[in-house]
Structure formats: C-alpha cells, structure tokens
Short mmCIF file of C-alpha atoms and ligand atoms in Angstrom, two decimals:
data_model
loop_
_atom_site.label_atom_id
_atom_site.label_comp_id
_atom_site.label_asym_id
_atom_site.label_seq_id
_atom_site.Cartn_x
_atom_site.Cartn_y
_atom_site.Cartn_z
CA MET A 1135 0.00 0.00 0.00
CA GLN A 1136 1.23 3.46 -0.83
CA GLU A 1137 2.21 5.39 2.27
CA ASN A 1138 1.55 8.96 1.46
CA PRO A 1139 2.14 11.56 4.18
CA MET A 1140 -0.85 13.35 2.84
CA SER A 1141 -2.08 16.68 3.89
CA VAL A 1142 -5.64 16.85 5.06
CA THR A 1143 -6.29 19.36 2.29
CA ALA A 1144 -8.01 16.57 0.42
CA VAL A 1145 -10.87 17.07 2.85
CA ASP A 1146 -10.40 20.79 3.30
CA PHE A 1147 -13.81 22.11 2.26
CA ASN A 1148 -15.53 25.33 3.11
CA LEU A 1149 -18.45 24.58 5.42
CA ALA A 1150 -20.70 27.41 4.17
CA ASP A 1151 -20.24 26.20 0.57
CA LEU A 1152 -21.06 22.66 1.57
CA LEU A 1153 -24.18 23.77 3.44
CA ARG A 1154 -25.33 25.67 0.36
CA GLN A 1155 -24.81 22.52 -1.68
CA ALA A 1156 -26.88 20.64 0.88
CA GLY A 1157 -29.69 23.13 0.26
CA ALA A 1158 -29.20 25.39 3.28
CA GLN A 1159 -29.69 29.12 2.93
CA ILE A 1160 -26.84 30.89 4.73
CA ARG A 1161 -27.99 33.82 6.86
CA GLY A 1162 -25.09 35.93 8.02
CA ARG A 1163 -21.83 34.74 9.46
CA ASN A 1164 -22.99 31.87 11.64
CA ARG A 1165 -26.63 31.10 10.88
CA ALA A 1166 -28.44 29.18 8.17
CA ASP A 1167 -31.91 27.94 7.35
CA CYS A 1168 -32.17 24.19 7.78
CA PRO A 1169 -32.57 22.15 4.59
CA ARG A 1170 -33.81 19.14 6.53
CA CYS A 1171 -36.56 20.49 8.80
CA GLY A 1172 -37.09 23.80 7.01
CA GLY A 1173 -36.40 25.80 10.21
CA ARG A 1174 -35.50 29.42 9.64
CA GLN A 1175 -32.07 30.33 10.97
CA THR A 1176 -32.11 27.28 13.19
CA VAL A 1177 -28.69 26.11 12.03
CA SER A 1178 -25.66 27.46 13.90
CA LEU A 1179 -22.32 27.11 12.22
CA THR A 1180 -18.70 27.76 12.97
CA GLU A 1181 -15.79 27.23 10.59
CA GLU A 1182 -15.91 23.52 11.35
CA LEU A 1183 -19.22 22.51 12.88
CA PHE A 1184 -22.90 22.96 12.24
CA CYS A 1185 -26.00 21.98 14.15
CA CYS A 1186 -29.73 22.58 13.79
CA HIS A 1187 -31.36 23.63 17.06
CA HIS A 1188 -34.83 22.64 15.96
CA ALA A 1189 -36.26 19.98 18.28
CA GLY A 1190 -36.09 16.54 16.72
CA CYS A 1191 -33.97 17.64 13.78
CA ASN A 1192 -30.70 15.77 13.45
CA PHE A 1193 -29.08 17.99 10.84
CA LYS A 1194 -25.64 18.38 12.34
CA GLY A 1195 -22.04 17.46 11.75
CA ASN A 1196 -18.81 18.95 10.63
CA THR A 1197 -17.16 19.88 7.37
CA PHE A 1198 -15.87 16.41 6.84
CA THR A 1199 -19.08 14.51 7.60
CA LEU A 1200 -21.08 16.83 5.37
CA ALA A 1201 -18.62 16.46 2.50
CA ARG A 1202 -18.96 12.70 2.93
CA GLU A 1203 -22.74 12.92 2.91
CA LEU A 1204 -22.65 14.98 -0.24
CA GLY A 1205 -20.38 12.41 -1.83
CA LEU A 1206 -17.59 14.96 -2.25
CA ALA A 1207 -14.94 13.56 0.04
CA PRO A 1208 -12.79 10.94 -1.59
CA LYS A 1209 -12.50 7.56 0.05
CA LEU A 1210 -9.53 7.72 2.35
CA SER A 1211 -6.65 5.33 2.11
CA SER A 1212 -5.62 3.87 5.45
CA GLY A 1213 -2.64 6.26 5.51
CA GLU A 1214 -4.95 9.19 4.95
CA ALA A 1215 -7.38 7.99 7.58
CA ARG A 1216 -4.51 7.69 10.04
CA ALA A 1217 -3.25 11.19 9.18
CA LEU A 1218 -6.76 12.54 9.69
CA LEU A 1219 -7.03 10.81 13.05
CA LEU A 1220 -3.66 12.22 14.12
CA GLU A 1221 -4.76 15.66 13.01
CA ARG A 1222 -7.93 15.36 15.07
CA GLU A 1223 -5.99 14.15 18.11
CA ARG A 1224 -3.62 17.09 17.74
CA ALA A 1225 -6.55 19.48 17.54
CA GLU A 1226 -8.12 17.94 20.64
CA ALA A 1227 -4.84 18.11 22.54
CA ALA A 1228 -4.47 21.78 21.58
CA ALA A 1229 -8.02 22.42 22.80
CA GLN A 1230 -7.20 20.70 26.12
CA VAL A 1231 -4.12 22.86 26.59
CA PHE A 1232 -6.13 25.96 25.84
CA LEU A 1233 -8.87 25.04 28.32
CA ALA A 1234 -6.29 24.28 31.00
CA ARG A 1235 -4.77 27.68 30.38
CA VAL A 1236 -8.18 29.34 30.68
CA ARG A 1237 -8.85 27.48 33.94
CA GLY A 1238 -5.47 28.55 35.33
CA ALA A 1239 -6.03 32.20 34.44
CA ARG A 1240 -9.55 32.14 35.90
CA PHE A 1241 -8.27 30.59 39.08
CA GLY A 1242 -5.73 33.43 39.44
CA LEU A 1243 -8.33 36.10 38.72
CA ASP A 1244 -10.81 34.54 41.15
CA ALA A 1245 -8.19 34.64 43.88
CA LEU A 1246 -7.35 38.26 43.07
CA HIS A 1247 -11.05 39.13 43.07
CA ILE A 1248 -11.52 37.67 46.56
CA GLU A 1249 -8.40 39.43 47.80
CA LEU A 1250 -9.70 42.77 46.48
CA LEU A 1251 -13.08 42.28 48.14
CA ASN A 1252 -11.37 41.48 51.45
CA LEU A 1253 -9.19 44.55 51.11
CA GLN A 1254 -12.29 46.63 50.40
CA ASP A 1255 -14.11 45.32 53.50
CA GLU A 1256 -11.08 45.87 55.67
CA ALA A 1257 -10.57 49.44 54.42
CA SER A 1258 -14.27 50.24 54.91
CA GLU A 1259 -14.12 49.00 58.50
CA ARG A 1260 -11.06 51.06 59.20
CA LEU A 1261 -12.66 54.17 57.72
CA LYS A 1262 -15.71 53.70 59.93
CA ALA A 1263 -13.40 53.74 62.93
CA ASN A 1264 -11.26 56.56 61.60
CA PRO A 1265 -12.41 58.55 58.55
CA ASN A 1266 -8.95 60.10 58.25
CA ASP A 1267 -7.13 56.81 57.82
CA GLU A 1268 -5.07 57.67 54.74
CA THR A 1269 -3.83 54.13 54.21
CA ALA A 1270 -7.40 52.86 54.13
CA TRP A 1271 -8.35 55.53 51.56
CA GLU A 1272 -5.41 54.49 49.43
CA ALA A 1273 -6.41 50.86 49.70
CA LEU A 1274 -9.95 51.71 48.59
CA ALA A 1275 -8.66 53.77 45.65
CA TYR A 1276 -6.53 50.82 44.60
CA VAL A 1277 -9.45 48.40 44.87
CA TYR A 1278 -11.70 50.64 42.77
CA SER A 1279 -9.04 51.08 40.10
CA VAL A 1280 -8.42 47.33 39.72
CA LEU A 1281 -11.75 45.67 40.45
CA PRO A 1282 -13.60 46.59 37.23
CA ARG A 1283 -10.88 45.16 35.04
CA VAL A 1284 -10.71 41.95 37.05
CA ARG A 1285 -14.48 41.54 36.71
CA ALA A 1286 -14.36 42.24 32.97
CA GLU A 1287 -11.61 39.66 32.51
CA LEU A 1288 -13.39 37.07 34.63
CA THR A 1289 -16.49 37.47 32.49
CA LEU A 1290 -14.46 37.17 29.30
CA LEU A 1291 -12.60 34.06 30.46
CA SER A 1292 -15.71 32.40 31.85
CA GLU A 1293 -18.08 32.96 28.98
CA GLY A 1294 -16.39 34.82 26.13
CA ARG A 1295 -15.97 33.58 22.60
CA PHE A 1296 -12.95 31.35 22.11
CA GLU A 1297 -11.29 33.76 19.71
CA ASP A 1298 -11.70 36.61 22.22
CA ARG A 1299 -10.20 34.55 25.02
CA GLN A 1300 -7.33 33.65 22.70
CA ALA A 1301 -6.84 37.34 21.90
CA TRP A 1302 -6.80 38.10 25.63
CA PHE A 1303 -3.98 35.60 26.19
CA GLU A 1304 -2.00 37.11 23.36
CA ALA A 1305 -2.63 40.69 24.47
CA GLY A 1306 0.09 42.58 26.30
CA GLU A 1307 -0.65 44.85 29.23
CA ASP A 1308 -1.88 47.84 27.17
CA ARG A 1309 -3.95 45.79 24.79
CA GLY A 1310 -5.38 43.86 27.74
CA GLN A 1311 -6.42 47.13 29.37
CA GLU A 1312 -8.05 48.24 26.10
CA MET A 1313 -10.01 45.00 25.93
CA ALA A 1314 -11.17 45.40 29.52
CA ASP A 1315 -12.15 49.04 28.91
CA ARG A 1316 -14.19 48.05 25.90
CA ILE A 1317 -15.95 45.27 27.80
CA LEU A 1318 -16.77 47.69 30.62
CA ARG A 1319 -17.99 50.34 28.18
CA VAL A 1320 -20.54 47.99 26.63
CA GLY A 1321 -21.17 46.18 29.90
CA GLY A 1322 -20.45 42.63 28.84
CA VAL A 1323 -19.12 40.18 26.27
CA PRO A 1324 -20.58 38.13 23.42
CA THR A 1325 -20.47 34.53 24.61
CA PHE A 1326 -19.14 31.37 23.02
CA ASP A 1327 -22.72 30.25 22.35
CA ASP A 1328 -23.86 33.49 20.69
CA LYS A 1329 -25.46 35.03 23.72
CA TRP A 1330 -24.48 37.95 25.91
CA ALA A 1331 -22.89 37.87 29.34
CA ALA A 1332 -23.06 41.04 31.43
CA VAL A 1333 -20.16 41.98 33.69
CA GLU A 1334 -21.42 41.54 37.26
ZN1 ZN B 1112 -33.31 21.35 11.14
#
C-alpha cells in the first residue's frame, strides 16, 4: 500500500459552501436555514461545525461529515485515515491545553477578586473607625481602580468567545487594558454560544 504523508487538504472544504450545496440558505456569518426540517435560521455554524437547534432535527455534523454525505470527500486510504485521526488528536490536545490555560487564568483572577473584596471590607471598616485613615483611603482607591478590570476579565474568560479569550492571552498589558475598557464600556461580552454575558 502506498504510504503517502498526505495533507488533510483533500478534505479541506468550506463549510458554508457545503451547506449551500446541501440546500441550506446561509444567513449571516454563523446562521443558516435548515434544509432538513425547514427551520428558519435554526442552524448554527462555525468554521468547522454545524448543528440545527430545531427539536427533533438531526441535521448536524462537521465539514468532513457533510462532505462525505454529499459524496464529495474521496475515500480515504488507510494512511490518509490515520493522518486525519492524528490531526484530530492534535486538535483535541491543543483544545485541552487551551482550556487548562483558561482554567489557570480564571483561578488566578478569582483569587485576586476575593483578595480585592477582602481589602475593600477591611478598608471600609477602618474608615468607619477613623475617617482620616489615609492608608485605608489608598487601599480603597486601589481596589476601585483594579476591580472593574478583574471583573471584565473574569467574564471574558468564563463565557467569552474562544477567539476573544485567545486574543486576551496574546494581548500585552496595554492591549489587555483596552479590551477590559471596551468590555466595561458595553457592559459585557458576546459569549461562546452566541449570547451575551453582562459583567457583574
Ligand atoms: Zn433542522
């Protein structure tokens, strides 16, 4: 058998094109009408995956499965199938690493958040006892300058879209501050499942 270190480009289709071929009407960047149940805008799609939300409709899959269904994907040789499997395992491993990173960052931010709230309580108590306690005023000023950003980042990391979380990890200090400012200005973030999460 020919061992061909193939690229997966043989199965590298564009999902929106495939959905059109399957009879779906694409509506905007990540919605489509369902060709199977006829639901309007019930199909969500990403670059890779699609899924109809209509109850009882099983129109879902990914680029590869749809290409297969449409008879467009060539039969894979065993070498190609193995390469595809490896590719998928690599993608899953990368996703695991990313999620672990998100968890780590959230853990750190959660701890910081609690620390800030404790500092705030402590400073408030001290100011009740002595309204001229300069150190307590400074502590409060610090808390109020940092807390909004921490909350914005916690919201982003907990519920934000994957690409936004990725951008946050890649952002330096200034860019990170810009992202937080923007989140605070609009009061929340678009979520990974196309909803909206408000900053608490
Ligand atoms: Zn459907």
